[in-house]
mmCIF file of C-alpha atoms in Angstrom:
data_model
loop_
_atom_site.group_PDB
_atom_site.id
_atom_site.type_symbol
_atom_site.label_atom_id
_atom_site.label_comp_id
_atom_site.label_asym_id
_atom_site.label_seq_id
_atom_site.Cartn_x
_atom_site.Cartn_y
_atom_site.Cartn_z
ATOM 1 C CA MET A 301 162.379 -30.420 51.928
ATOM 2 C CA ILE A 302 164.814 -31.371 48.802
ATOM 3 C CA ASP A 303 163.355 -33.545 46.069
ATOM 4 C CA ASP A 304 165.890 -35.415 43.520
ATOM 5 C CA LEU A 305 168.516 -36.617 46.405
ATOM 6 C CA PRO A 306 170.327 -39.942 45.828
ATOM 7 C CA ALA A 307 168.495 -42.722 48.456
ATOM 8 C CA GLY A 308 170.766 -43.023 51.634
ATOM 9 C CA PHE A 309 170.816 -38.874 52.006
ATOM 10 C CA GLY A 310 167.950 -36.723 53.638
ATOM 11 C CA ALA A 311 168.140 -32.665 53.650
ATOM 12 C CA ARG A 312 167.076 -29.842 56.718
ATOM 13 C CA ARG A 313 166.645 -26.456 57.520
ATOM 14 C CA LEU A 314 170.429 -25.263 58.826
ATOM 15 C CA ASP A 315 170.482 -24.157 62.254
ATOM 16 C CA GLU A 316 173.122 -22.738 64.878
ATOM 17 C CA GLU A 317 174.472 -26.255 65.583
ATOM 18 C CA ASP A 318 175.410 -26.711 62.144
ATOM 19 C CA HIS A 319 178.442 -23.414 62.252
ATOM 20 C CA LEU A 320 181.694 -25.315 63.137
ATOM 21 C CA PRO A 321 180.561 -28.854 61.850
ATOM 22 C CA VAL A 322 180.207 -26.416 57.968
ATOM 23 C CA LEU A 323 183.518 -24.924 59.074
ATOM 24 C CA ALA A 324 184.980 -28.405 60.360
ATOM 25 C CA VAL A 325 184.355 -29.699 56.366
ATOM 26 C CA LEU A 326 185.834 -26.697 54.483
ATOM 27 C CA ASP A 327 189.454 -27.269 54.288
ATOM 28 C CA SER A 328 189.287 -30.996 53.001
ATOM 29 C CA TRP A 329 186.182 -30.315 50.626
ATOM 30 C CA TRP A 330 188.279 -27.248 49.471
ATOM 31 C CA GLY A 331 191.226 -28.878 49.136
ATOM 32 C CA GLY A 332 193.048 -26.693 50.671
ATOM 33 C CA LEU A 333 192.185 -24.085 47.512
ATOM 34 C CA LYS A 334 194.769 -20.785 47.927
ATOM 35 C CA GLY A 335 196.591 -22.634 50.716
ATOM 36 C CA PRO A 336 195.908 -21.183 54.427
ATOM 37 C CA ALA A 337 194.948 -18.137 53.817
ATOM 38 C CA GLY A 338 191.703 -19.613 51.904
ATOM 39 C CA ALA A 339 191.101 -21.642 54.893
ATOM 40 C CA LYS A 340 190.954 -18.227 56.911
ATOM 41 C CA GLU A 341 189.520 -16.674 54.052
ATOM 42 C CA ARG A 342 186.644 -19.113 54.297
ATOM 43 C CA ALA A 343 186.167 -19.646 57.477
ATOM 44 C CA LEU A 344 185.801 -15.204 57.997
ATOM 45 C CA LEU A 345 183.154 -15.322 55.047
ATOM 46 C CA LEU A 346 181.068 -18.316 57.202
ATOM 47 C CA PRO A 347 180.271 -16.260 60.648
ATOM 48 C CA ARG A 348 177.334 -17.215 62.932
ATOM 49 C CA LEU A 349 175.017 -14.897 61.997
ATOM 50 C CA TYR A 350 173.953 -16.871 58.946
ATOM 51 C CA PHE A 351 174.034 -19.687 60.973
ATOM 52 C CA GLN A 352 170.992 -17.713 62.972
ATOM 53 C CA HIS A 353 169.779 -14.679 61.115
ATOM 54 C CA PHE A 354 169.719 -17.087 57.782
ATOM 55 C CA THR A 355 168.603 -20.469 58.491
ATOM 56 C CA SER A 356 165.081 -20.424 56.500
ATOM 57 C CA THR A 357 166.812 -19.977 53.241
ATOM 58 C CA SER A 358 170.033 -22.392 53.664
ATOM 59 C CA PHE A 359 169.939 -26.233 53.864
ATOM 60 C CA VAL A 360 172.091 -29.151 55.184
ATOM 61 C CA VAL A 361 172.194 -32.623 53.670
ATOM 62 C CA GLU A 362 173.263 -35.383 55.344
ATOM 63 C CA ARG A 363 173.911 -39.073 54.940
ATOM 64 C CA ASP A 364 171.613 -41.230 56.714
ATOM 65 C CA ASN A 365 174.074 -41.524 59.415
ATOM 66 C CA GLY A 366 173.787 -37.750 60.336
ATOM 67 C CA GLU A 367 177.232 -37.228 58.381
ATOM 68 C CA MET A 368 177.730 -33.861 56.254
ATOM 69 C CA ALA A 369 177.143 -34.295 52.702
ATOM 70 C CA ALA A 370 176.168 -30.864 51.787
ATOM 71 C CA PHE A 371 174.629 -27.395 52.670
ATOM 72 C CA LEU A 372 173.534 -24.157 50.799
ATOM 73 C CA ILE A 373 173.126 -20.790 52.613
ATOM 74 C CA GLY A 374 171.067 -18.001 50.721
ATOM 75 C CA PHE A 375 169.102 -15.665 52.202
ATOM 76 C CA LEU A 376 166.288 -13.568 50.098
ATOM 77 C CA SER A 377 167.637 -9.935 49.858
ATOM 78 C CA GLN A 378 166.677 -6.606 51.871
ATOM 79 C CA THR A 379 166.824 -4.035 49.277
ATOM 80 C CA GLU A 380 165.954 -6.646 46.166
ATOM 81 C CA PRO A 381 162.714 -7.537 46.239
ATOM 82 C CA GLU A 382 162.897 -9.530 43.616
ATOM 83 C CA ALA A 383 166.293 -10.668 44.135
ATOM 84 C CA ALA A 384 167.940 -13.483 46.547
ATOM 85 C CA TYR A 385 171.530 -14.696 46.499
ATOM 86 C CA VAL A 386 173.391 -17.462 47.424
ATOM 87 C CA HIS A 387 176.192 -16.971 49.902
ATOM 88 C CA PHE A 388 178.360 -20.380 49.779
ATOM 89 C CA VAL A 389 177.274 -23.602 49.117
ATOM 90 C CA GLY A 390 179.301 -26.886 49.407
ATOM 91 C CA VAL A 391 178.968 -30.485 48.235
ATOM 92 C CA ASP A 392 181.475 -33.502 49.564
ATOM 93 C CA PRO A 393 183.492 -33.771 46.745
ATOM 94 C CA ALA A 394 183.651 -37.496 47.350
ATOM 95 C CA LEU A 395 179.556 -36.911 46.147
ATOM 96 C CA HIS A 396 180.306 -34.587 43.091
ATOM 97 C CA GLY A 397 178.176 -36.138 40.343
ATOM 98 C CA ARG A 398 175.393 -37.311 41.998
ATOM 99 C CA GLY A 399 173.473 -34.468 41.666
ATOM 100 C CA ILE A 400 173.390 -33.267 45.390
ATOM 101 C CA GLY A 401 174.130 -29.977 44.349
ATOM 102 C CA ARG A 402 172.003 -29.518 41.948
ATOM 103 C CA ALA A 403 168.993 -30.653 43.790
ATOM 104 C CA LEU A 404 170.195 -27.963 46.913
ATOM 105 C CA TYR A 405 169.804 -25.177 43.912
ATOM 106 C CA ARG A 406 166.585 -26.775 42.492
ATOM 107 C CA ALA A 407 165.447 -26.562 46.325
ATOM 108 C CA PHE A 408 166.383 -22.995 47.230
ATOM 109 C CA PHE A 409 165.239 -21.744 43.165
ATOM 110 C CA ALA A 410 161.382 -23.643 44.550
ATOM 111 C CA LEU A 411 161.850 -21.681 47.440
ATOM 112 C CA VAL A 412 163.175 -17.803 46.853
ATOM 113 C CA ARG A 413 160.063 -18.643 43.850
ATOM 114 C CA GLU A 414 157.538 -18.762 46.468
ATOM 115 C CA HIS A 415 158.692 -15.344 47.911
ATOM 116 C CA GLY A 416 158.547 -13.700 44.946
ATOM 117 C CA ARG A 417 162.310 -13.806 43.835
ATOM 118 C CA ARG A 418 162.917 -14.342 39.873
ATOM 119 C CA HIS A 419 166.819 -12.942 40.364
ATOM 120 C CA VAL A 420 169.638 -15.310 41.727
ATOM 121 C CA SER A 421 173.561 -14.087 42.297
ATOM 122 C CA CYS A 422 175.990 -15.568 44.214
ATOM 123 C CA ILE A 423 179.969 -15.354 43.165
ATOM 124 C CA THR A 424 183.244 -17.366 43.382
ATOM 125 C CA SER A 425 186.898 -17.107 43.331
ATOM 126 C CA PRO A 426 188.384 -16.989 40.187
ATOM 127 C CA GLN A 427 190.677 -20.229 40.406
ATOM 128 C CA ASN A 428 187.342 -22.066 41.461
ATOM 129 C CA SER A 429 187.034 -23.284 37.712
ATOM 130 C CA ALA A 430 184.850 -26.586 39.030
ATOM 131 C CA SER A 431 182.368 -23.606 40.869
ATOM 132 C CA GLN A 432 182.389 -21.903 37.441
ATOM 133 C CA ALA A 433 181.460 -24.711 35.557
ATOM 134 C CA PHE A 434 179.287 -26.048 37.873
ATOM 135 C CA HIS A 435 177.008 -22.981 38.124
ATOM 136 C CA THR A 436 176.934 -22.955 33.876
ATOM 137 C CA ARG A 437 175.331 -26.578 33.930
ATOM 138 C CA LEU A 438 173.028 -24.385 36.081
ATOM 139 C CA GLY A 439 172.118 -22.537 33.263
ATOM 140 C CA PHE A 440 173.589 -19.371 35.187
ATOM 141 C CA THR A 441 176.060 -17.166 33.431
ATOM 142 C CA THR A 442 179.213 -16.237 34.374
ATOM 143 C CA SER A 443 180.746 -13.155 34.476
ATOM 144 C CA ALA A 444 184.643 -11.877 33.556
ATOM 145 C CA VAL A 445 186.670 -11.794 36.478
ATOM 146 C CA LYS A 446 186.387 -8.829 38.209
ATOM 147 C CA PRO A 447 189.508 -8.298 40.137
ATOM 148 C CA GLY A 448 188.622 -6.234 43.736
ATOM 149 C CA TYR A 449 185.308 -6.790 43.367
ATOM 150 C CA ASP A 450 185.215 -7.984 47.036
ATOM 151 C CA GLY A 451 187.858 -5.774 48.317
ATOM 152 C CA PRO A 452 191.848 -5.465 47.214
ATOM 153 C CA GLY A 453 193.175 -8.544 46.346
ATOM 154 C CA LEU A 454 189.665 -10.436 46.493
ATOM 155 C CA ASP A 455 188.478 -11.076 42.582
ATOM 156 C CA ARG A 456 185.783 -13.052 41.698
ATOM 157 C CA VAL A 457 183.557 -14.019 39.420
ATOM 158 C CA VAL A 458 179.878 -13.490 39.410
ATOM 159 C CA PHE A 459 176.547 -15.808 38.267
ATOM 160 C CA GLY A 460 173.578 -14.727 37.835
ATOM 161 C CA ILE A 461 170.177 -16.462 37.017
ATOM 162 C CA ASP A 462 166.424 -14.904 36.149
ATOM 163 C CA LEU A 463 163.998 -17.477 37.324
ATOM 164 C CA GLY A 464 161.488 -15.915 34.782
ATOM 165 C CA ALA A 465 158.847 -13.600 35.133
ATOM 166 C CA GLY A 466 155.652 -14.530 37.667
ATOM 167 C CA ALA A 467 158.120 -16.389 39.570
ATOM 168 C CA ARG A 468 155.537 -16.000 42.373
ATOM 169 C CA ASN A 469 153.604 -18.555 40.533
ATOM 170 C CA SER A 470 155.656 -20.786 38.227
ATOM 171 C CA GLY A 471 156.039 -23.523 41.723
ATOM 172 C CA ALA A 472 159.092 -25.975 41.904
ATOM 173 C CA MET B 1139 166.632 10.087 58.148
ATOM 174 C CA ILE B 1140 169.119 10.343 61.615
ATOM 175 C CA ASP B 1141 168.275 13.095 64.245
ATOM 176 C CA ASP B 1142 171.459 14.154 66.739
ATOM 177 C CA LEU B 1143 174.230 14.429 64.151
ATOM 178 C CA PRO B 1144 176.447 17.138 65.275
ATOM 179 C CA ALA B 1145 176.026 20.320 62.612
ATOM 180 C CA GLY B 1146 178.131 19.934 59.409
ATOM 181 C CA PHE B 1147 177.115 16.035 58.829
ATOM 182 C CA GLY B 1148 174.612 14.582 57.330
ATOM 183 C CA ALA B 1149 173.744 10.860 56.990
ATOM 184 C CA ARG B 1150 172.170 8.842 53.740
ATOM 185 C CA ARG B 1151 171.251 5.052 52.566
ATOM 186 C CA LEU B 1152 174.684 2.932 52.603
ATOM 187 C CA ASP B 1153 174.986 2.148 48.743
ATOM 188 C CA GLU B 1154 176.676 0.047 46.554
ATOM 189 C CA GLU B 1155 179.006 2.399 46.050
ATOM 190 C CA ASP B 1156 180.038 2.742 49.379
ATOM 191 C CA HIS B 1157 182.378 -0.596 49.858
ATOM 192 C CA LEU B 1158 185.656 0.369 48.463
ATOM 193 C CA PRO B 1159 185.025 3.637 50.587
ATOM 194 C CA VAL B 1160 184.370 1.995 53.539
ATOM 195 C CA LEU B 1161 186.902 -0.477 53.331
ATOM 196 C CA ALA B 1162 189.588 2.294 52.215
ATOM 197 C CA VAL B 1163 188.990 3.336 55.972
ATOM 198 C CA LEU B 1164 188.695 0.514 58.315
ATOM 199 C CA ASP B 1165 192.729 0.240 58.446
ATOM 200 C CA SER B 1166 193.281 3.655 59.660
ATOM 201 C CA TRP B 1167 189.782 4.143 61.919
ATOM 202 C CA TRP B 1168 190.954 0.563 63.602
ATOM 203 C CA GLY B 1169 194.226 1.844 64.501
ATOM 204 C CA GLY B 1170 195.752 -1.477 62.664
ATOM 205 C CA LEU B 1171 194.246 -3.111 65.670
ATOM 206 C CA LYS B 1172 195.869 -7.151 65.619
ATOM 207 C CA GLY B 1173 197.734 -5.772 62.631
ATOM 208 C CA PRO B 1174 197.538 -7.436 59.065
ATOM 209 C CA ALA B 1175 195.691 -10.188 59.833
ATOM 210 C CA GLY B 1176 193.146 -8.116 61.475
ATOM 211 C CA ALA B 1177 192.954 -5.791 58.585
ATOM 212 C CA LYS B 1178 192.148 -8.918 55.890
ATOM 213 C CA GLU B 1179 189.554 -10.614 58.698
ATOM 214 C CA ARG B 1180 187.695 -6.594 58.847
ATOM 215 C CA ALA B 1181 187.755 -6.840 54.701
ATOM 216 C CA LEU B 1182 186.738 -10.347 54.431
ATOM 217 C CA LEU B 1183 183.541 -9.879 57.096
ATOM 218 C CA LEU B 1184 182.375 -7.271 54.563
ATOM 219 C CA PRO B 1185 181.639 -8.576 51.465
ATOM 220 C CA ARG B 1186 179.982 -6.429 48.454
ATOM 221 C CA LEU B 1187 176.530 -8.649 49.785
ATOM 222 C CA TYR B 1188 176.200 -6.048 52.327
ATOM 223 C CA PHE B 1189 176.364 -3.251 50.170
ATOM 224 C CA GLN B 1190 173.788 -4.861 47.780
ATOM 225 C CA HIS B 1191 170.780 -6.734 49.767
ATOM 226 C CA PHE B 1192 170.782 -4.478 53.367
ATOM 227 C CA THR B 1193 170.980 -1.161 52.292
ATOM 228 C CA SER B 1194 167.798 -0.538 53.496
ATOM 229 C CA THR B 1195 168.777 -0.576 56.934
ATOM 230 C CA SER B 1196 172.202 0.446 56.724
ATOM 231 C CA PHE B 1197 173.623 4.256 57.351
ATOM 232 C CA VAL B 1198 176.859 5.922 55.987
ATOM 233 C CA VAL B 1199 177.304 9.949 57.834
ATOM 234 C CA GLU B 1200 179.525 12.300 55.575
ATOM 235 C CA ARG B 1201 180.997 15.544 56.453
ATOM 236 C CA ASP B 1202 179.536 18.465 54.198
ATOM 237 C CA ASN B 1203 182.156 17.841 51.791
ATOM 238 C CA GLY B 1204 181.641 14.350 51.459
ATOM 239 C CA GLU B 1205 183.782 12.793 53.082
ATOM 240 C CA MET B 1206 183.231 9.740 55.452
ATOM 241 C CA ALA B 1207 182.416 10.059 58.869
ATOM 242 C CA ALA B 1208 180.638 7.105 60.021
ATOM 243 C CA PHE B 1209 178.681 3.721 58.849
ATOM 244 C CA LEU B 1210 176.166 1.306 60.273
ATOM 245 C CA ILE B 1211 175.777 -1.792 58.326
ATOM 246 C CA GLY B 1212 172.770 -3.706 59.983
ATOM 247 C CA PHE B 1213 169.910 -6.269 58.880
ATOM 248 C CA LEU B 1214 166.345 -7.577 60.094
ATOM 249 C CA SER B 1215 166.961 -11.604 60.863
ATOM 250 C CA GLN B 1216 165.272 -13.653 58.307
ATOM 251 C CA THR B 1217 164.829 -16.267 61.024
ATOM 252 C CA GLU B 1218 163.931 -14.506 63.969
ATOM 253 C CA PRO B 1219 161.244 -12.171 63.679
ATOM 254 C CA GLU B 1220 161.544 -10.020 66.692
ATOM 255 C CA ALA B 1221 165.555 -9.691 65.877
ATOM 256 C CA ALA B 1222 168.056 -7.666 63.912
ATOM 257 C CA TYR B 1223 171.675 -7.257 63.836
ATOM 258 C CA VAL B 1224 174.038 -4.874 63.827
ATOM 259 C CA HIS B 1225 176.603 -6.714 61.575
ATOM 260 C CA PHE B 1226 179.647 -3.342 61.117
ATOM 261 C CA VAL B 1227 179.641 -0.112 62.667
ATOM 262 C CA GLY B 1228 182.315 2.498 62.381
ATOM 263 C CA VAL B 1229 183.265 5.969 63.367
ATOM 264 C CA ASP B 1230 186.277 7.795 62.595
ATOM 265 C CA PRO B 1231 188.167 8.120 65.626
ATOM 266 C CA ALA B 1232 188.590 11.683 65.306
ATOM 267 C CA LEU B 1233 184.974 12.146 65.394
ATOM 268 C CA HIS B 1234 184.626 9.914 68.785
ATOM 269 C CA GLY B 1235 182.789 11.490 71.867
ATOM 270 C CA ARG B 1236 180.704 13.764 69.673
ATOM 271 C CA GLY B 1237 177.616 11.154 69.869
ATOM 272 C CA ILE B 1238 178.180 9.761 66.080
ATOM 273 C CA GLY B 1239 177.703 6.484 66.734
ATOM 274 C CA ARG B 1240 175.048 6.736 69.328
ATOM 275 C CA ALA B 1241 173.286 8.612 66.876
ATOM 276 C CA LEU B 1242 173.856 5.924 64.332
ATOM 277 C CA TYR B 1243 172.434 2.824 66.960
ATOM 278 C CA ARG B 1244 169.428 5.131 67.607
ATOM 279 C CA ALA B 1245 168.453 5.490 64.018
ATOM 280 C CA PHE B 1246 169.100 1.836 63.724
ATOM 281 C CA PHE B 1247 166.980 0.980 66.909
ATOM 282 C CA ALA B 1248 163.820 3.022 65.367
ATOM 283 C CA LEU B 1249 164.251 1.635 61.506
ATOM 284 C CA VAL B 1250 164.060 -1.784 63.301
ATOM 285 C CA ARG B 1251 161.176 -1.043 65.953
ATOM 286 C CA GLU B 1252 159.134 0.214 62.657
ATOM 287 C CA HIS B 1253 159.481 -3.809 61.256
ATOM 288 C CA GLY B 1254 158.309 -5.055 64.817
ATOM 289 C CA ARG B 1255 161.379 -5.852 66.100
ATOM 290 C CA ARG B 1256 162.804 -5.696 69.881
ATOM 291 C CA HIS B 1257 165.991 -7.597 69.860
ATOM 292 C CA VAL B 1258 169.225 -6.256 68.739
ATOM 293 C CA SER B 1259 172.789 -8.303 68.974
ATOM 294 C CA CYS B 1260 175.975 -7.423 67.644
ATOM 295 C CA ILE B 1261 179.872 -8.689 68.710
ATOM 296 C CA THR B 1262 182.924 -7.535 68.055
ATOM 297 C CA SER B 1263 186.698 -9.270 69.180
ATOM 298 C CA PRO B 1264 187.804 -9.680 72.704
ATOM 299 C CA GLN B 1265 190.587 -6.738 72.274
ATOM 300 C CA ASN B 1266 188.244 -3.949 71.174
ATOM 301 C CA SER B 1267 187.316 -2.837 74.450
ATOM 302 C CA ALA B 1268 186.632 0.808 72.994
ATOM 303 C CA SER B 1269 183.893 -1.229 71.365
ATOM 304 C CA GLN B 1270 182.736 -2.832 74.297
ATOM 305 C CA ALA B 1271 182.798 0.335 76.690
ATOM 306 C CA PHE B 1272 180.298 2.351 73.807
ATOM 307 C CA HIS B 1273 178.279 -1.107 73.727
ATOM 308 C CA THR B 1274 177.954 -0.668 77.480
ATOM 309 C CA ARG B 1275 176.792 2.746 77.405
ATOM 310 C CA LEU B 1276 173.824 3.094 75.223
ATOM 311 C CA GLY B 1277 172.432 -0.279 77.137
ATOM 312 C CA PHE B 1278 173.196 -2.826 75.256
ATOM 313 C CA THR B 1279 174.284 -5.980 78.164
ATOM 314 C CA THR B 1280 177.926 -7.390 76.933
ATOM 315 C CA SER B 1281 178.814 -11.561 77.001
ATOM 316 C CA ALA B 1282 181.662 -13.607 78.797
ATOM 317 C CA VAL B 1283 184.575 -14.042 75.783
ATOM 318 C CA LYS B 1284 182.760 -16.420 73.910
ATOM 319 C CA PRO B 1285 186.014 -18.855 72.509
ATOM 320 C CA GLY B 1286 186.003 -20.194 68.923
ATOM 321 C CA TYR B 1287 181.987 -18.292 68.230
ATOM 322 C CA ASP B 1288 183.107 -17.420 65.002
ATOM 323 C CA GLY B 1289 184.811 -20.499 64.183
ATOM 324 C CA PRO B 1290 188.407 -21.673 65.418
ATOM 325 C CA GLY B 1291 190.634 -18.110 66.229
ATOM 326 C CA LEU B 1292 187.690 -16.561 66.292
ATOM 327 C CA ASP B 1293 187.050 -15.031 69.604
ATOM 328 C CA ARG B 1294 183.848 -12.979 70.130
ATOM 329 C CA VAL B 1295 182.392 -11.126 72.872
ATOM 330 C CA VAL B 1296 178.337 -10.940 72.513
ATOM 331 C CA PHE B 1297 176.159 -7.939 73.027
ATOM 332 C CA GLY B 1298 172.267 -7.587 73.154
ATOM 333 C CA ILE B 1299 169.848 -5.216 73.607
ATOM 334 C CA ASP B 1300 165.865 -5.286 73.922
ATOM 335 C CA LEU B 1301 164.180 -2.263 72.874
ATOM 336 C CA GLY B 1302 160.843 -3.463 75.014
ATOM 337 C CA ALA B 1303 157.980 -4.609 74.251
ATOM 338 C CA GLY B 1304 155.698 -3.554 71.919
ATOM 339 C CA ALA B 1305 158.547 -2.120 69.619
ATOM 340 C CA ARG B 1306 155.818 -1.290 66.505
ATOM 341 C CA ASN B 1307 154.439 1.176 69.097
ATOM 342 C CA SER B 1308 156.652 3.080 70.362
ATOM 343 C CA GLY B 1309 157.541 4.983 67.540
ATOM 344 C CA ALA B 1310 161.050 6.300 67.338
#
């Protein structure tokens, strides 16, 4: 399902039972970014609906012992026929630098290409410089900070990538 | 686009420019339910992505002067081929009892039936007794309170309705 994972890791589709385990890792993986308000904000961005209705374009990476190592939650745009969106990605910080995040994105790109999607976008908070560096390395363009992008006080940076013309035929 | 609206009101598809206006009405329409934390919670449940990627199954009702009267934001489940989900509905409380909420749901049901969907679900907070009464009148079943359904401290009540077999062919 996902190529290029390090030895000792496996991938599978997200499912509804992953909801609470994903919420449980958010605080430790994000290192308390923006404090308790940040923790609440992250939980509210991941209501159960994502774990029910968008599992077919979302992945979990686990260690061989079943412990969660990373996840990616994305979807196909229902409005824009050539667009897909990555809503939330997390990688255990102890595993950063091992290519797991990159492998998750590659798997998502391959999957959405099969659905004819070429434009992929996602956002992060202006404080998350690690996310901005990571997406730049993956080839995303990065916007300037957009004040109030997700509502009053919810500033965001927007990432975008064009997977190229003929996305449907370009394989994985 | 929506039948059964009172005179003086019109409906259209949601679009990205509706994001801030919708957030702006939430506090007044919800009457400050659950205080400032409730307001923040509602804003975080409506990030811009819904106004970009799920507009084709979402509606705005406006007064003839262009003032927002109601909205419904829903989507087709990407995972469950017979399911659709209503993520957020708001009606100006000054207009309650005039059938606008019911008209929005009927329009959503008709639209998702055209896509072969028969199961529609949505959630509310246990404190929102008006929402529970409204959904019951529409024919939804209501669950018991589900503690932590959307994460720690985020209890929910779940509504469900079966639009019936042969949804694709039953018309509007």
